[in-house]
Amino acid sequence: MRIAVLASGSGTNLQTLIDQIHRDPTIDIQIAVVISDNPQAYALTRARESDIPTEVILTEDYADRVQFDEAIAEQIERYRCELIVLAGYMKVFQPPFVRRYRYRIMNIHPALLPAFPGAHGVRDALEYGVKVSGVTIHFVDEGVDTGPIIMQAAVPVMPDDDETSLHARIQVHEHRLYPKAVELYAAGKIKIEGQRVRILDDDTTS
Ligand code: GRF
C-alpha cells in the first residue's frame, strides 16, 4: 500500500514510520510522499534523508482553504496514495477533503480523546490537572479530533511534569502504536462500525 504522510514539524512519528514500516522489506507499505505546509519542517529533512519524495504546499498560495486542500488532494492522487497519515500536521481539513477521503485519513493526538482536543492537548491536560493522559489514534472526520478512535494508550501524569516531560512520555507510545495502526489498516484489519472501530487482531491493540 502506498501512503502519504503529512507533517508540519519535527517528524519523530514520521521517522518511526520510516524505520518500522517503510524500510522493512517484509512489510508491503511505502511512504510514497511526505507533504508539508511548512518549508522549515524537519520532517522534510527526514524524508529526504530516506529518499522519500517531498511536496511543500503553502496556504498563502491558494485563495482559500478548500483550494489549499485540493492542492494536497492532487498530490495524494499523483502519488497514488490509499491512506493519508497525519503526523503532527497542524492544519484542519475542510469538509470536502474529509468527505473525499472518509476513513482514509488517520491522525495521532497527544491526549486521551475526547478530552483535550486541539493544538495543545498536552498542555491543556496538564493545566487541567488530570492524573492520566495518553495518546489517541483516530480517523479524521469533519470535527477537530472527533473521528472514530482506532487505538489509545494511557500514561501517568507525574506531579513534577511539565509539557516537555509529559509529551516525551506520550511520544514513546505514539512511536509504538502509529506503525501498528498503519500496518493493521493496510492488512484490512480495521473495521469501522459507526463511531466504533473494531481491530481484528487481538495481540496488536494497545
Ligand atoms: C505528536 O505528539 C502528535 O500527537 C501531534 O503532533 C506531534 C507530532 O510530533 N499530533 P512529531 O512531529 O511526530 O515529533
PDB file of C-alpha atoms and ligand atoms in Angstrom:
ATOM      1  CA  MET A   1       0.000   0.000   0.000  1.00  0.00           C
ATOM      2  CA  ARG A   2       1.217   3.492  -0.841  1.00  0.00           C
ATOM      3  CA  ILE A   3       0.705   6.067   1.893  1.00  0.00           C
ATOM      4  CA  ALA A   4       1.177   9.823   2.202  1.00  0.00           C
ATOM      5  CA  VAL A   5       2.481  11.289   5.456  1.00  0.00           C
ATOM      6  CA  LEU A   6       1.592  14.915   6.235  1.00  0.00           C
ATOM      7  CA  ALA A   7       3.744  16.696   8.805  1.00  0.00           C
ATOM      8  CA  SER A   8       4.246  20.303   9.875  1.00  0.00           C
ATOM      9  CA  GLY A   9       7.033  19.876  12.405  1.00  0.00           C
ATOM     10  CA  SER A  10       9.831  17.736  13.717  1.00  0.00           C
ATOM     11  CA  GLY A  11       8.526  14.440  12.399  1.00  0.00           C
ATOM     12  CA  THR A  12       9.535  11.907  15.040  1.00  0.00           C
ATOM     13  CA  ASN A  13       6.389   9.930  14.190  1.00  0.00           C
ATOM     14  CA  LEU A  14       7.340  10.095  10.520  1.00  0.00           C
ATOM     15  CA  GLN A  15      10.756   8.721  11.486  1.00  0.00           C
ATOM     16  CA  THR A  16       9.240   5.717  13.250  1.00  0.00           C
ATOM     17  CA  LEU A  17       7.028   5.074  10.219  1.00  0.00           C
ATOM     18  CA  ILE A  18      10.137   5.215   8.017  1.00  0.00           C
ATOM     19  CA  ASP A  19      12.150   2.947  10.296  1.00  0.00           C
ATOM     20  CA  GLN A  20       9.489   0.416  11.251  1.00  0.00           C
ATOM     21  CA  ILE A  21       7.450   0.229   8.035  1.00  0.00           C
ATOM     22  CA  HIS A  22       8.955   1.942   5.002  1.00  0.00           C
ATOM     23  CA  ARG A  23      12.409   0.418   5.416  1.00  0.00           C
ATOM     24  CA  ASP A  24      11.150  -3.067   6.292  1.00  0.00           C
ATOM     25  CA  PRO A  25      11.136  -5.115   3.094  1.00  0.00           C
ATOM     26  CA  THR A  26       8.808  -7.660   4.665  1.00  0.00           C
ATOM     27  CA  ILE A  27       6.048  -5.031   5.027  1.00  0.00           C
ATOM     28  CA  ASP A  28       4.317  -4.025   1.797  1.00  0.00           C
ATOM     29  CA  ILE A  29       3.742  -0.370   2.730  1.00  0.00           C
ATOM     30  CA  GLN A  30       5.667   2.512   1.152  1.00  0.00           C
ATOM     31  CA  ILE A  31       5.668   6.154   2.141  1.00  0.00           C
ATOM     32  CA  ALA A  32       5.166   7.492  -1.381  1.00  0.00           C
ATOM     33  CA  VAL A  33       5.357  11.167  -0.413  1.00  0.00           C
ATOM     34  CA  VAL A  34       5.755  13.435   2.595  1.00  0.00           C
ATOM     35  CA  ILE A  35       3.706  16.616   2.308  1.00  0.00           C
ATOM     36  CA  SER A  36       4.172  19.684   4.489  1.00  0.00           C
ATOM     37  CA  ASP A  37       2.643  23.127   4.831  1.00  0.00           C
ATOM     38  CA  ASN A  38       5.873  24.291   6.484  1.00  0.00           C
ATOM     39  CA  PRO A  39       9.020  24.533   4.369  1.00  0.00           C
ATOM     40  CA  GLN A  40      11.144  24.539   7.552  1.00  0.00           C
ATOM     41  CA  ALA A  41       9.663  21.308   8.918  1.00  0.00           C
ATOM     42  CA  TYR A  42      12.413  18.932   9.976  1.00  0.00           C
ATOM     43  CA  ALA A  43      10.112  16.152   8.794  1.00  0.00           C
ATOM     44  CA  LEU A  44      11.069  17.164   5.227  1.00  0.00           C
ATOM     45  CA  THR A  45      14.751  16.605   6.013  1.00  0.00           C
ATOM     46  CA  ARG A  46      13.951  13.199   7.465  1.00  0.00           C
ATOM     47  CA  ALA A  47      12.082  12.277   4.288  1.00  0.00           C
ATOM     48  CA  ARG A  48      14.880  13.489   2.001  1.00  0.00           C
ATOM     49  CA  GLU A  49      17.447  11.534   4.011  1.00  0.00           C
ATOM     50  CA  SER A  50      15.430   8.413   3.236  1.00  0.00           C
ATOM     51  CA  ASP A  51      14.955   9.308  -0.441  1.00  0.00           C
ATOM     52  CA  ILE A  52      11.225   9.822   0.005  1.00  0.00           C
ATOM     53  CA  PRO A  53       9.713  12.491  -2.296  1.00  0.00           C
ATOM     54  CA  THR A  54       8.555  15.671  -0.571  1.00  0.00           C
ATOM     55  CA  GLU A  55       5.994  18.300  -1.501  1.00  0.00           C
ATOM     56  CA  VAL A  56       5.568  21.668   0.209  1.00  0.00           C
ATOM     57  CA  ILE A  57       2.155  23.268  -0.169  1.00  0.00           C
ATOM     58  CA  LEU A  58       1.699  26.760   1.267  1.00  0.00           C
ATOM     59  CA  THR A  59      -1.650  28.152   2.372  1.00  0.00           C
ATOM     60  CA  GLU A  60      -0.724  31.611   1.067  1.00  0.00           C
ATOM     61  CA  ASP A  61      -0.555  30.276  -2.498  1.00  0.00           C
ATOM     62  CA  TYR A  62      -4.288  29.486  -2.519  1.00  0.00           C
ATOM     63  CA  ALA A  63      -7.407  31.639  -2.388  1.00  0.00           C
ATOM     64  CA  ASP A  64      -8.982  29.660   0.435  1.00  0.00           C
ATOM     65  CA  ARG A  65      -8.585  26.531   2.491  1.00  0.00           C
ATOM     66  CA  VAL A  66     -10.780  24.415   0.225  1.00  0.00           C
ATOM     67  CA  GLN A  67      -8.414  25.129  -2.678  1.00  0.00           C
ATOM     68  CA  PHE A  68      -5.408  24.523  -0.440  1.00  0.00           C
ATOM     69  CA  ASP A  69      -6.849  21.114   0.487  1.00  0.00           C
ATOM     70  CA  GLU A  70      -7.491  20.465  -3.198  1.00  0.00           C
ATOM     71  CA  ALA A  71      -3.791  21.035  -3.920  1.00  0.00           C
ATOM     72  CA  ILE A  72      -2.980  18.412  -1.298  1.00  0.00           C
ATOM     73  CA  ALA A  73      -5.507  16.034  -2.853  1.00  0.00           C
ATOM     74  CA  GLU A  74      -3.820  16.486  -6.236  1.00  0.00           C
ATOM     75  CA  GLN A  75      -0.560  15.262  -4.748  1.00  0.00           C
ATOM     76  CA  ILE A  76      -2.291  12.355  -2.972  1.00  0.00           C
ATOM     77  CA  GLU A  77      -3.670  11.270  -6.343  1.00  0.00           C
ATOM     78  CA  ARG A  78      -0.439  11.961  -8.213  1.00  0.00           C
ATOM     79  CA  TYR A  79       1.493   9.698  -5.853  1.00  0.00           C
ATOM     80  CA  ARG A  80      -1.394   7.166  -5.865  1.00  0.00           C
ATOM     81  CA  CYS A  81      -1.746   7.024  -2.086  1.00  0.00           C
ATOM     82  CA  GLU A  82      -4.512   4.998  -0.481  1.00  0.00           C
ATOM     83  CA  LEU A  83      -4.021   6.229   3.081  1.00  0.00           C
ATOM     84  CA  ILE A  84      -3.210   9.698   4.442  1.00  0.00           C
ATOM     85  CA  VAL A  85      -1.305   9.607   7.723  1.00  0.00           C
ATOM     86  CA  LEU A  86      -1.193  12.851   9.698  1.00  0.00           C
ATOM     87  CA  ALA A  87       1.931  13.054  11.835  1.00  0.00           C
ATOM     88  CA  GLY A  88       1.969  16.421  13.530  1.00  0.00           C
ATOM     89  CA  TYR A  89       0.116  18.110  10.657  1.00  0.00           C
ATOM     90  CA  MET A  90      -1.223  21.355  12.111  1.00  0.00           C
ATOM     91  CA  LYS A  91      -3.944  22.334   9.625  1.00  0.00           C
ATOM     92  CA  VAL A  92      -7.602  21.290   9.812  1.00  0.00           C
ATOM     93  CA  PHE A  93      -9.106  19.893   6.608  1.00  0.00           C
ATOM     94  CA  GLN A  94     -12.273  21.399   5.164  1.00  0.00           C
ATOM     95  CA  PRO A  95     -15.347  19.136   4.767  1.00  0.00           C
ATOM     96  CA  PRO A  96     -14.910  18.393   1.019  1.00  0.00           C
ATOM     97  CA  PHE A  97     -11.462  16.859   1.619  1.00  0.00           C
ATOM     98  CA  VAL A  98     -12.733  14.831   4.587  1.00  0.00           C
ATOM     99  CA  ARG A  99     -15.704  13.550   2.589  1.00  0.00           C
ATOM    100  CA  ARG A 100     -13.486  12.595  -0.329  1.00  0.00           C
ATOM    101  CA  TYR A 101     -11.112  10.618   1.897  1.00  0.00           C
ATOM    102  CA  ARG A 102     -13.503   9.396   4.577  1.00  0.00           C
ATOM    103  CA  TYR A 103     -11.868   6.680   6.730  1.00  0.00           C
ATOM    104  CA  ARG A 104      -8.677   7.110   4.729  1.00  0.00           C
ATOM    105  CA  ILE A 105      -7.160   9.832   6.927  1.00  0.00           C
ATOM    106  CA  MET A 106      -5.528   8.833  10.220  1.00  0.00           C
ATOM    107  CA  ASN A 107      -4.392  11.244  12.925  1.00  0.00           C
ATOM    108  CA  ILE A 108      -2.422  10.928  16.132  1.00  0.00           C
ATOM    109  CA  HIS A 109      -3.257  13.133  19.089  1.00  0.00           C
ATOM    110  CA  PRO A 110      -1.268  13.512  22.318  1.00  0.00           C
ATOM    111  CA  ALA A 111      -4.189  13.160  24.760  1.00  0.00           C
ATOM    112  CA  LEU A 112      -6.965  10.722  25.555  1.00  0.00           C
ATOM    113  CA  LEU A 113      -9.758  11.971  23.292  1.00  0.00           C
ATOM    114  CA  PRO A 114     -12.447  13.174  23.563  1.00  0.00           C
ATOM    115  CA  ALA A 115     -10.634  15.053  26.344  1.00  0.00           C
ATOM    116  CA  PHE A 116      -8.311  17.843  25.306  1.00  0.00           C
ATOM    117  CA  PRO A 117      -8.723  18.086  21.530  1.00  0.00           C
ATOM    118  CA  GLY A 118      -6.984  20.810  19.525  1.00  0.00           C
ATOM    119  CA  ALA A 119      -3.450  22.044  19.090  1.00  0.00           C
ATOM    120  CA  HIS A 120      -2.401  21.973  22.759  1.00  0.00           C
ATOM    121  CA  GLY A 121      -3.574  18.614  24.070  1.00  0.00           C
ATOM    122  CA  VAL A 122      -0.549  18.021  26.297  1.00  0.00           C
ATOM    123  CA  ARG A 123      -0.606  21.496  27.838  1.00  0.00           C
ATOM    124  CA  ASP A 124      -4.378  21.501  28.312  1.00  0.00           C
ATOM    125  CA  ALA A 125      -4.336  18.109  30.086  1.00  0.00           C
ATOM    126  CA  LEU A 126      -1.509  19.247  32.348  1.00  0.00           C
ATOM    127  CA  GLU A 127      -3.224  22.530  33.212  1.00  0.00           C
ATOM    128  CA  TYR A 128      -6.492  20.742  33.924  1.00  0.00           C
ATOM    129  CA  GLY A 129      -4.684  18.573  36.443  1.00  0.00           C
ATOM    130  CA  VAL A 130      -5.529  15.105  35.143  1.00  0.00           C
ATOM    131  CA  LYS A 131      -3.557  12.226  36.667  1.00  0.00           C
ATOM    132  CA  VAL A 132      -3.661  10.146  33.482  1.00  0.00           C
ATOM    133  CA  SER A 133      -3.271  11.251  29.884  1.00  0.00           C
ATOM    134  CA  GLY A 134      -2.066   9.459  26.779  1.00  0.00           C
ATOM    135  CA  VAL A 135      -2.261   9.066  23.043  1.00  0.00           C
ATOM    136  CA  THR A 136      -5.153   8.563  20.640  1.00  0.00           C
ATOM    137  CA  ILE A 137      -5.013   7.367  17.049  1.00  0.00           C
ATOM    138  CA  HIS A 138      -8.238   8.098  15.182  1.00  0.00           C
ATOM    139  CA  PHE A 139      -9.787   8.585  11.777  1.00  0.00           C
ATOM    140  CA  VAL A 140     -10.392  12.174  10.761  1.00  0.00           C
ATOM    141  CA  ASP A 141     -13.956  13.391  10.368  1.00  0.00           C
ATOM    142  CA  GLU A 142     -15.394  16.886   9.895  1.00  0.00           C
ATOM    143  CA  GLY A 143     -14.724  17.875  13.517  1.00  0.00           C
ATOM    144  CA  VAL A 144     -11.449  18.634  15.286  1.00  0.00           C
ATOM    145  CA  ASP A 145     -10.126  15.381  16.803  1.00  0.00           C
ATOM    146  CA  THR A 146     -13.624  13.855  16.931  1.00  0.00           C
ATOM    147  CA  GLY A 147     -13.391  10.933  14.499  1.00  0.00           C
ATOM    148  CA  PRO A 148     -13.646   7.201  15.292  1.00  0.00           C
ATOM    149  CA  ILE A 149     -10.933   6.092  17.718  1.00  0.00           C
ATOM    150  CA  ILE A 150      -8.627   3.326  16.494  1.00  0.00           C
ATOM    151  CA  MET A 151      -6.231   2.927  19.433  1.00  0.00           C
ATOM    152  CA  GLN A 152      -5.422   4.593  22.716  1.00  0.00           C
ATOM    153  CA  ALA A 153      -2.760   4.167  25.368  1.00  0.00           C
ATOM    154  CA  ALA A 154      -2.633   5.831  28.764  1.00  0.00           C
ATOM    155  CA  VAL A 155       0.357   7.308  30.569  1.00  0.00           C
ATOM    156  CA  PRO A 156       0.536   8.634  34.142  1.00  0.00           C
ATOM    157  CA  VAL A 157       0.965  12.345  34.753  1.00  0.00           C
ATOM    158  CA  MET A 158       3.689  12.867  37.378  1.00  0.00           C
ATOM    159  CA  PRO A 159       3.497  15.661  39.985  1.00  0.00           C
ATOM    160  CA  ASP A 160       6.573  17.434  38.634  1.00  0.00           C
ATOM    161  CA  ASP A 161       5.726  17.030  34.921  1.00  0.00           C
ATOM    162  CA  ASP A 162       5.973  19.950  32.550  1.00  0.00           C
ATOM    163  CA  GLU A 163       4.705  19.959  28.970  1.00  0.00           C
ATOM    164  CA  THR A 164       8.028  18.630  27.641  1.00  0.00           C
ATOM    165  CA  SER A 165       8.334  15.705  30.059  1.00  0.00           C
ATOM    166  CA  LEU A 166       4.706  14.635  29.666  1.00  0.00           C
ATOM    167  CA  HIS A 167       4.878  14.902  25.875  1.00  0.00           C
ATOM    168  CA  ALA A 168       8.043  12.780  25.862  1.00  0.00           C
ATOM    169  CA  ARG A 169       6.295  10.060  27.888  1.00  0.00           C
ATOM    170  CA  ILE A 170       3.343  10.155  25.489  1.00  0.00           C
ATOM    171  CA  GLN A 171       5.581  10.025  22.421  1.00  0.00           C
ATOM    172  CA  VAL A 172       7.075   6.695  23.497  1.00  0.00           C
ATOM    173  CA  HIS A 173       3.591   5.260  22.987  1.00  0.00           C
ATOM    174  CA  GLU A 174       2.957   7.256  19.808  1.00  0.00           C
ATOM    175  CA  HIS A 175       6.030   5.717  18.251  1.00  0.00           C
ATOM    176  CA  ARG A 176       4.973   2.248  19.383  1.00  0.00           C
ATOM    177  CA  LEU A 177       1.362   2.462  18.214  1.00  0.00           C
ATOM    178  CA  TYR A 178       1.317   4.500  14.997  1.00  0.00           C
ATOM    179  CA  PRO A 179       3.227   1.983  12.859  1.00  0.00           C
ATOM    180  CA  LYS A 180       0.964  -0.774  14.218  1.00  0.00           C
ATOM    181  CA  ALA A 181      -2.166   1.163  13.308  1.00  0.00           C
ATOM    182  CA  VAL A 182      -0.931   1.768   9.763  1.00  0.00           C
ATOM    183  CA  GLU A 183       0.001  -1.886   9.359  1.00  0.00           C
ATOM    184  CA  LEU A 184      -3.395  -3.020  10.619  1.00  0.00           C
ATOM    185  CA  TYR A 185      -5.118  -0.658   8.194  1.00  0.00           C
ATOM    186  CA  ALA A 186      -3.082  -1.941   5.257  1.00  0.00           C
ATOM    187  CA  ALA A 187      -3.888  -5.515   6.289  1.00  0.00           C
ATOM    188  CA  GLY A 188      -7.615  -4.732   6.243  1.00  0.00           C
ATOM    189  CA  LYS A 189      -7.878  -5.442   9.969  1.00  0.00           C
ATOM    190  CA  ILE A 190      -9.578  -2.185  10.956  1.00  0.00           C
ATOM    191  CA  LYS A 191     -13.355  -2.206  10.704  1.00  0.00           C
ATOM    192  CA  ILE A 192     -15.430   0.910  11.295  1.00  0.00           C
ATOM    193  CA  GLU A 193     -18.893   0.477  12.745  1.00  0.00           C
ATOM    194  CA  GLY A 194     -20.347   3.968  13.142  1.00  0.00           C
ATOM    195  CA  GLN A 195     -18.198   5.743  15.724  1.00  0.00           C
ATOM    196  CA  ARG A 196     -16.688   2.468  16.946  1.00  0.00           C
ATOM    197  CA  VAL A 197     -13.637   0.806  15.462  1.00  0.00           C
ATOM    198  CA  ARG A 198     -13.001  -2.911  15.726  1.00  0.00           C
ATOM    199  CA  ILE A 199      -9.483  -4.264  15.338  1.00  0.00           C
ATOM    200  CA  LEU A 200      -9.417  -7.795  14.004  1.00  0.00           C
ATOM    201  CA  ASP A 201      -6.180  -8.747  15.701  1.00  0.00           C
ATOM    202  CA  ASP A 202      -6.119  -9.343  19.453  1.00  0.00           C
ATOM    203  CA  ASP A 203      -2.437  -9.002  20.229  1.00  0.00           C
ATOM    204  CA  THR A 204      -1.767  -5.703  18.466  1.00  0.00           C
ATOM    205  CA  THR A 205      -4.142  -3.466  20.364  1.00  0.00           C
ATOM    206  CA  SER A 206      -2.663  -1.131  22.961  1.00  0.00           C
TER     207      SER A 206
HETATM  208  C1  GRF B   1       2.644  14.380  18.190  1.00  0.00           C
HETATM  209  O1  GRF B   1       2.720  14.482  19.575  1.00  0.00           O
HETATM  210  C2  GRF B   1       1.244  14.132  17.737  1.00  0.00           C
HETATM  211  O2  GRF B   1       0.470  13.504  18.694  1.00  0.00           O
HETATM  212  C3  GRF B   1       0.717  15.504  17.456  1.00  0.00           C
HETATM  213  O3  GRF B   1       1.812  16.225  16.969  1.00  0.00           O
HETATM  214  C4  GRF B   1       3.010  15.677  17.492  1.00  0.00           C
HETATM  215  C5  GRF B   1       3.935  15.459  16.336  1.00  0.00           C
HETATM  216  O4  GRF B   1       5.195  15.066  16.783  1.00  0.00           O
HETATM  217  N1  GRF B   1      -0.383  15.452  16.519  1.00  0.00           N
HETATM  218  P1  GRF B   1       6.344  14.684  15.774  1.00  0.00           P
HETATM  219  O5  GRF B   1       6.500  15.846  14.803  1.00  0.00           O
HETATM  220  O6  GRF B   1       5.948  13.419  15.091  1.00  0.00           O
HETATM  221  O7  GRF B   1       7.535  14.510  16.660  1.00  0.00           O
END
